[in-house]
PDB file of C-alpha atoms in Angstrom:
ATOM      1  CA  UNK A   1      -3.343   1.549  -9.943  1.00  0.00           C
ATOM      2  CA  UNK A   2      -4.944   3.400  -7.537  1.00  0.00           C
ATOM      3  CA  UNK A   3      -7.015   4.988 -10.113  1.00  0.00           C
ATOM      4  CA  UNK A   4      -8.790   1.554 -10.986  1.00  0.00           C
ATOM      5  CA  UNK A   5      -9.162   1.188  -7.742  1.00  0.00           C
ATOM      6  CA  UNK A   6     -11.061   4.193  -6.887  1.00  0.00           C
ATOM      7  CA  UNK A   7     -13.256   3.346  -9.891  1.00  0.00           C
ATOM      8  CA  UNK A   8     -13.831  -0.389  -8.543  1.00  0.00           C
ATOM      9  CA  UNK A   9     -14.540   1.092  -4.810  1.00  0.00           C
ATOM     10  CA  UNK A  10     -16.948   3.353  -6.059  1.00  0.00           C
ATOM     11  CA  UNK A  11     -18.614   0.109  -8.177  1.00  0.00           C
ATOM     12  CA  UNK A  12     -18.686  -1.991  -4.855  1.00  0.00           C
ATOM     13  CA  UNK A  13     -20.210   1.390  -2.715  1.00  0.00           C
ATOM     14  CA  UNK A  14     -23.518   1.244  -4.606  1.00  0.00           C
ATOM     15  CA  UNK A  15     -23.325  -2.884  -4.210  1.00  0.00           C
ATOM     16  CA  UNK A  16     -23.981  -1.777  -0.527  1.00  0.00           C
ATOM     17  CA  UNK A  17     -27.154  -0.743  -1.123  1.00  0.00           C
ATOM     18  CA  UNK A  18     -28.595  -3.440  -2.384  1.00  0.00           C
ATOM     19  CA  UNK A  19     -29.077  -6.826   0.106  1.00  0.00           C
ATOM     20  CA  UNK A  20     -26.936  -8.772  -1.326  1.00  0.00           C
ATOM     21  CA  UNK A  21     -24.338  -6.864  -1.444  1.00  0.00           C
ATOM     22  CA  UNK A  22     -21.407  -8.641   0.638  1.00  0.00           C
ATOM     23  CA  UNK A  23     -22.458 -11.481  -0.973  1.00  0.00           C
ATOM     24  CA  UNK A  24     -21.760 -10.138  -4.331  1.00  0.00           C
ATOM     25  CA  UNK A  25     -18.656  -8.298  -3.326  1.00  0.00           C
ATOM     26  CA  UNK A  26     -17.019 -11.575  -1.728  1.00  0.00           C
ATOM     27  CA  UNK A  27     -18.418 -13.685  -4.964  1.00  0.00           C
ATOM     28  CA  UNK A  28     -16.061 -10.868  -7.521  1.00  0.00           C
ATOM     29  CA  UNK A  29     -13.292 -10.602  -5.121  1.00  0.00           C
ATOM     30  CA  UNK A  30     -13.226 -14.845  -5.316  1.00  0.00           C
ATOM     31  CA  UNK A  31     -13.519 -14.907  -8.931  1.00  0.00           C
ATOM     32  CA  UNK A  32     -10.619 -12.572  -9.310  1.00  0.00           C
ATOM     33  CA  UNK A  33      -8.467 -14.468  -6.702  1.00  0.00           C
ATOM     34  CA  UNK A  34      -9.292 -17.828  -7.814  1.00  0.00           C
ATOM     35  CA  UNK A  35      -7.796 -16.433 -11.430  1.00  0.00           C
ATOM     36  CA  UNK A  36      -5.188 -18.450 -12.730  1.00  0.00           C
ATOM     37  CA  UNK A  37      -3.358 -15.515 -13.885  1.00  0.00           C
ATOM     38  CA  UNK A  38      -0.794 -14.099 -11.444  1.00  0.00           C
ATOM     39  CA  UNK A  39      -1.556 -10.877 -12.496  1.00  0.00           C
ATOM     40  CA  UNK A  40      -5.336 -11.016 -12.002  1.00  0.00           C
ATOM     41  CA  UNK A  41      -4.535 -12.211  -8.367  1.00  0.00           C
ATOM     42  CA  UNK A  42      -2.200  -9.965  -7.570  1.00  0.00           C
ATOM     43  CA  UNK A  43      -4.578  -6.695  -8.521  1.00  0.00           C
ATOM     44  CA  UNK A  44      -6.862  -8.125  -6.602  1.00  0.00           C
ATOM     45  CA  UNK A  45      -4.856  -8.710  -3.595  1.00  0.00           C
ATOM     46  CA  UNK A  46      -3.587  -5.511  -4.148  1.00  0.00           C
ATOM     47  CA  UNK A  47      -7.211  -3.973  -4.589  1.00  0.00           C
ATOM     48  CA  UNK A  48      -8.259  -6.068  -1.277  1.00  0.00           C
ATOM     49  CA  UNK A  49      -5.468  -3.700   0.712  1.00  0.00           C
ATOM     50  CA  UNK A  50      -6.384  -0.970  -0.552  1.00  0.00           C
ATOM     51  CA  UNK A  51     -10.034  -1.912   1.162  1.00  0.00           C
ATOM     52  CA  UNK A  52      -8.319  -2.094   3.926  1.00  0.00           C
ATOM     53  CA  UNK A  53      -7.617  -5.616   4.549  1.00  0.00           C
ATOM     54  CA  UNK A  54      -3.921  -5.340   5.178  1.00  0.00           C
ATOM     55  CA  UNK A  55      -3.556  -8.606   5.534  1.00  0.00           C
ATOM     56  CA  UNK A  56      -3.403  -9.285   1.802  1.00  0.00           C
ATOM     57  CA  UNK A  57      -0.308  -7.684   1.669  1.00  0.00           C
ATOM     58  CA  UNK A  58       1.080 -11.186   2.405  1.00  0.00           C
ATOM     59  CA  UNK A  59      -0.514 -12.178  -1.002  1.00  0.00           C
ATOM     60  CA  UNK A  60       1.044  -9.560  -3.127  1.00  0.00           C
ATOM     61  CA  UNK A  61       4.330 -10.497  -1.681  1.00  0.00           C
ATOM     62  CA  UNK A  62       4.080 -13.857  -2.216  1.00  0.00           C
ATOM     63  CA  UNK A  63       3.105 -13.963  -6.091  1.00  0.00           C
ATOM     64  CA  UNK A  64       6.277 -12.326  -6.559  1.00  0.00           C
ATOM     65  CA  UNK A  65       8.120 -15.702  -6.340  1.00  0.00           C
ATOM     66  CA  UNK A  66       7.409 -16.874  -9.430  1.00  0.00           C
ATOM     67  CA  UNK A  67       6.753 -13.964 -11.208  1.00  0.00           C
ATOM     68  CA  UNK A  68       8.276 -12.029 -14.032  1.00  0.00           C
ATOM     69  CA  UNK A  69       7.228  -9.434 -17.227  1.00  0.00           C
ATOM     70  CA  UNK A  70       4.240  -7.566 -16.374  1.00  0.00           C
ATOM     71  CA  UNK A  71       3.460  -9.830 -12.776  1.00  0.00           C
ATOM     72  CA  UNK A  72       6.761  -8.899 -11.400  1.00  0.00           C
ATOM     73  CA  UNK A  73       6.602  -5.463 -12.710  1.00  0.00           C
ATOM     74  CA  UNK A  74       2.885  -4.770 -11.005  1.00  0.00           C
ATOM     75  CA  UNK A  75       3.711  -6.370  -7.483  1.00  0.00           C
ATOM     76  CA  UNK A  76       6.922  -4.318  -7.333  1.00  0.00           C
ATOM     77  CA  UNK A  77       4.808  -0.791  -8.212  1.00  0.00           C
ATOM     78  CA  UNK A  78       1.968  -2.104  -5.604  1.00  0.00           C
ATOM     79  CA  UNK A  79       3.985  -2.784  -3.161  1.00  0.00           C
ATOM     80  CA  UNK A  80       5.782   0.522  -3.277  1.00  0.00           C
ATOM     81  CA  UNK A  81       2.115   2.137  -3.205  1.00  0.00           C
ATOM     82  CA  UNK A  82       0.756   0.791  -0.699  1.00  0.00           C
ATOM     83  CA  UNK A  83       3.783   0.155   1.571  1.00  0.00           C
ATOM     84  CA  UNK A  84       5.730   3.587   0.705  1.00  0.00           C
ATOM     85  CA  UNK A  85       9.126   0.606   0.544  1.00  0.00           C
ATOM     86  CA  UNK A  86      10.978  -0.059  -2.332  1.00  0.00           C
ATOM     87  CA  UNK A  87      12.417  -3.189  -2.235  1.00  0.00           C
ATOM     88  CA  UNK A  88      13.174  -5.163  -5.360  1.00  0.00           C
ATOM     89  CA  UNK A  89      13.388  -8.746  -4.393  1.00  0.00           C
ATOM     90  CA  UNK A  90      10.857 -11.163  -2.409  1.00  0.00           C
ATOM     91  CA  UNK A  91      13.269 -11.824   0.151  1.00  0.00           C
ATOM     92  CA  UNK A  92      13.340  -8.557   1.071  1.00  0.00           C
ATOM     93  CA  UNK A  93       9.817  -8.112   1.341  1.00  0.00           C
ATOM     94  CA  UNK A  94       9.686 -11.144   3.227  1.00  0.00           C
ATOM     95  CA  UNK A  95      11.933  -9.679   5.943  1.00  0.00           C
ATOM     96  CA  UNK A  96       9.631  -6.178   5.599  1.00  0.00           C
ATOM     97  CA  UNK A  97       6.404  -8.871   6.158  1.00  0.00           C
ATOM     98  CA  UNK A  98       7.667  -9.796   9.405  1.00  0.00           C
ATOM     99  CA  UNK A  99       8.965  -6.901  11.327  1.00  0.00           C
ATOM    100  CA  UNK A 100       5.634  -4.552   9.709  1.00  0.00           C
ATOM    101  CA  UNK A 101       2.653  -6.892   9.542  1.00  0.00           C
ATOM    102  CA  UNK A 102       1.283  -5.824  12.837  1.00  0.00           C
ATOM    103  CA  UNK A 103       1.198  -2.084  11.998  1.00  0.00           C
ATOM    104  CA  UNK A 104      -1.784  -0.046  10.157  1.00  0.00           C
ATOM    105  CA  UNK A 105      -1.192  -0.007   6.269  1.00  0.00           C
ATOM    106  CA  UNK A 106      -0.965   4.355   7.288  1.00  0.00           C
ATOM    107  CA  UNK A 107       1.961   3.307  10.089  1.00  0.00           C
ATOM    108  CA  UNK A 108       3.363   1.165   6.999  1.00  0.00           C
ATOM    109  CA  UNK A 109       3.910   4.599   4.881  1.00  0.00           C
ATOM    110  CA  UNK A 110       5.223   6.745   7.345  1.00  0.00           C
ATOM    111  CA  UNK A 111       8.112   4.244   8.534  1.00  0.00           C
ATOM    112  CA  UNK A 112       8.774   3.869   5.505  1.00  0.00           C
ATOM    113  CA  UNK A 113       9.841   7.710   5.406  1.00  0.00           C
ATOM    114  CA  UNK A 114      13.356   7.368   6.796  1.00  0.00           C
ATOM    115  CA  UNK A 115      14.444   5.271   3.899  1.00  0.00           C
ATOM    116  CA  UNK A 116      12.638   6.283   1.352  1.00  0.00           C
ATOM    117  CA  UNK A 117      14.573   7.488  -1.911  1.00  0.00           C
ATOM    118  CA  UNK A 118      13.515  11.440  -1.797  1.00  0.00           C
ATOM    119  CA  UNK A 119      11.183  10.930  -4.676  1.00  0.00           C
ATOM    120  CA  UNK A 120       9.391   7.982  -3.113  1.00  0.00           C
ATOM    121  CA  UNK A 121       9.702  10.305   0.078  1.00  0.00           C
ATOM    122  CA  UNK A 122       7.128  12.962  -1.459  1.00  0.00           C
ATOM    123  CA  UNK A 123       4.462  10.705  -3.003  1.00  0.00           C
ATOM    124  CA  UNK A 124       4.163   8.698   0.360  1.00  0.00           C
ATOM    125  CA  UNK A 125       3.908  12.580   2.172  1.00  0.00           C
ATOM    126  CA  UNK A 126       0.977  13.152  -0.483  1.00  0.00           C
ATOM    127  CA  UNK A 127      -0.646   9.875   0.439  1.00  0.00           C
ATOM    128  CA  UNK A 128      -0.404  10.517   4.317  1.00  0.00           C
ATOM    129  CA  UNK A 129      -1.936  14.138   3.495  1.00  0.00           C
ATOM    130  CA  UNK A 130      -4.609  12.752   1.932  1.00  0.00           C
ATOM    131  CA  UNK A 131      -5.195  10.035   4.363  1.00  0.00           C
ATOM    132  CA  UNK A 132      -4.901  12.244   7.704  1.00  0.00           C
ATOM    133  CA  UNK A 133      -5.759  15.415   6.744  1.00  0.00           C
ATOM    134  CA  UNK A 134      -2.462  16.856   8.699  1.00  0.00           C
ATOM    135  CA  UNK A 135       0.313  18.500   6.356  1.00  0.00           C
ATOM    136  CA  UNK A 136       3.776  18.927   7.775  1.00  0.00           C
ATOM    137  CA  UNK A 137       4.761  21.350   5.203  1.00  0.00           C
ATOM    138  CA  UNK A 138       7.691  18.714   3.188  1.00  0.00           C
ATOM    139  CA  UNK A 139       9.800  20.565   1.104  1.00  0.00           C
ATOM    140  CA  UNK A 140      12.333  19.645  -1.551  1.00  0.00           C
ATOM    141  CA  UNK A 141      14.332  22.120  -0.709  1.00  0.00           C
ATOM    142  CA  UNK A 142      14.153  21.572   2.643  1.00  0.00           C
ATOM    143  CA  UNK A 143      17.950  20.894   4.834  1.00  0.00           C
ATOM    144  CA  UNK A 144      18.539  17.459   5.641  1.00  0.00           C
ATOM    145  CA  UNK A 145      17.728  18.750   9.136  1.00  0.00           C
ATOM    146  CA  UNK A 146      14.204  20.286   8.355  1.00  0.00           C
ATOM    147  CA  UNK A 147      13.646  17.095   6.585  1.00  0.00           C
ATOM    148  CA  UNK A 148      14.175  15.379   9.366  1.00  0.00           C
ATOM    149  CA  UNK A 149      12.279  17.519  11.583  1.00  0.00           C
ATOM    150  CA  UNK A 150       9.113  16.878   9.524  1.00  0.00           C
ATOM    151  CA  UNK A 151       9.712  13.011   9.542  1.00  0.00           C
ATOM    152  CA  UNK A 152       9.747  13.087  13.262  1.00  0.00           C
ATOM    153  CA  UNK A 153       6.116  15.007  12.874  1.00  0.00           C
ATOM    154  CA  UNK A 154       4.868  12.280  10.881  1.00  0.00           C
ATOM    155  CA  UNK A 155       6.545   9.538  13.155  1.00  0.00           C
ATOM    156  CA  UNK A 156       4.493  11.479  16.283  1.00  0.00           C
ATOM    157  CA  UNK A 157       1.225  11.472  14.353  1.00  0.00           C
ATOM    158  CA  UNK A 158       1.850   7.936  13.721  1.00  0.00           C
ATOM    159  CA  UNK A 159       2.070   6.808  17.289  1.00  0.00           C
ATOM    160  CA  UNK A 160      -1.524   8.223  17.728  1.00  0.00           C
ATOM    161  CA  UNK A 161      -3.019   6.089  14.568  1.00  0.00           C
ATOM    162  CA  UNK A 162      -4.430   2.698  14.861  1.00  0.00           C
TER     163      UNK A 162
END
C-alpha cells in the first residue's frame, strides 16, 4: 500500500511543475473518489491521508460499513497503516474517530504504541523513525520495563509534534 503510494506521490510531484497542476491533481483524486467501487474510494481516501489530509481518515472508516472481500480486507490493513490501531470492526473505529481526530496522523501512531500487539508495535516504531528522524533504540528483547521506557520517549517527542 504504501508502496503505490510512493509511486503515485512521486507521479503527482512532477504534476507540480507544470501550471495546472492542482488542477489536475484535484481532477484524478475526484475521478477516483467519485468511483463507484468501494475499493477504488477507499485507496484513494487512503492515498489522500497519506498526503496528509488526515481528515480522510473519516472516509476510510466509513466505507467499512458496507464492505466485505477485498473492501473490508483493504480498509482494515489501511487503517492499521496509517493509524498504527488494529481494530476489526467499524464501531470501533468510530469510537477511535472521535477521541483521535484532532491529533496529527504522527500523534495517531505513537498513541497507538501502548496497545499495540508487539508486532504492530515495531512496524509503527519503523514508521515514526522514518517520519522523525529520532530512534529510541526498540528492542524485541527488550523487558516490559525498557519497553515501556522507550514508549514514554516516543509519547515526549509526541507532545512536541504538531
Amino acid at each position: 500500500f504504501t508502496d503505490i503510494a510512493k509511486k503515485y506521490n512521486e507521479q503527482f510531484s512532477q504534476m507540480e511543475k507544470s501550471p495546472v497542476a492542482g488542477f489536475a491533481k484535484d481532477v484524478i483524486v475526484k475521478q477516483f473518489t467519485q468511483n463507484q467501487s468501494s475499493l477504488v474510494k477507499a485507496k484513494a481516501f487512503a492515498y489522500m491521508v497519506l498526503l496528509g489530509d488526515k481528515w480522510n481518515i473519516r472516509q476510510v472508516i466509513s466505507i467499512m460499513k458496507d464492505a466485505s472481500g477485498e473492501t473490508i480486507t483493504f480498509t482494515r490493513t489501511a487503517l492499521v497503516e496509517l493509524t498504527g490501531y488494529t481494530f476489526e470492526k467499524q464501531e470501533e473505529w468510530n469510537k477511535w474517530y472521535s477521541g483521535n481526530k484532532n491529533f496529527s496522523s504522527t500523534q495517531w501512531l505513537i498513541n497507538s504504541l501502548d496497545i499495540a500487539p508487539e508486532l504492530q508495535r515495531r512496524k509503527t516504531i519503523k514508521k515514526l523513525i522514518r517520519i522523525t528522524g529520532q530512534n529510541f533504540s526498540y528492542s524485541e528483547n527488550a523487558t516490559e520495563d525498557e519497553k515501556k521506557a522507550v514508549i514514554n520517549k516516543w509519547k515526549e517527542l509526541g507532545k512536541t509534534l504538531k
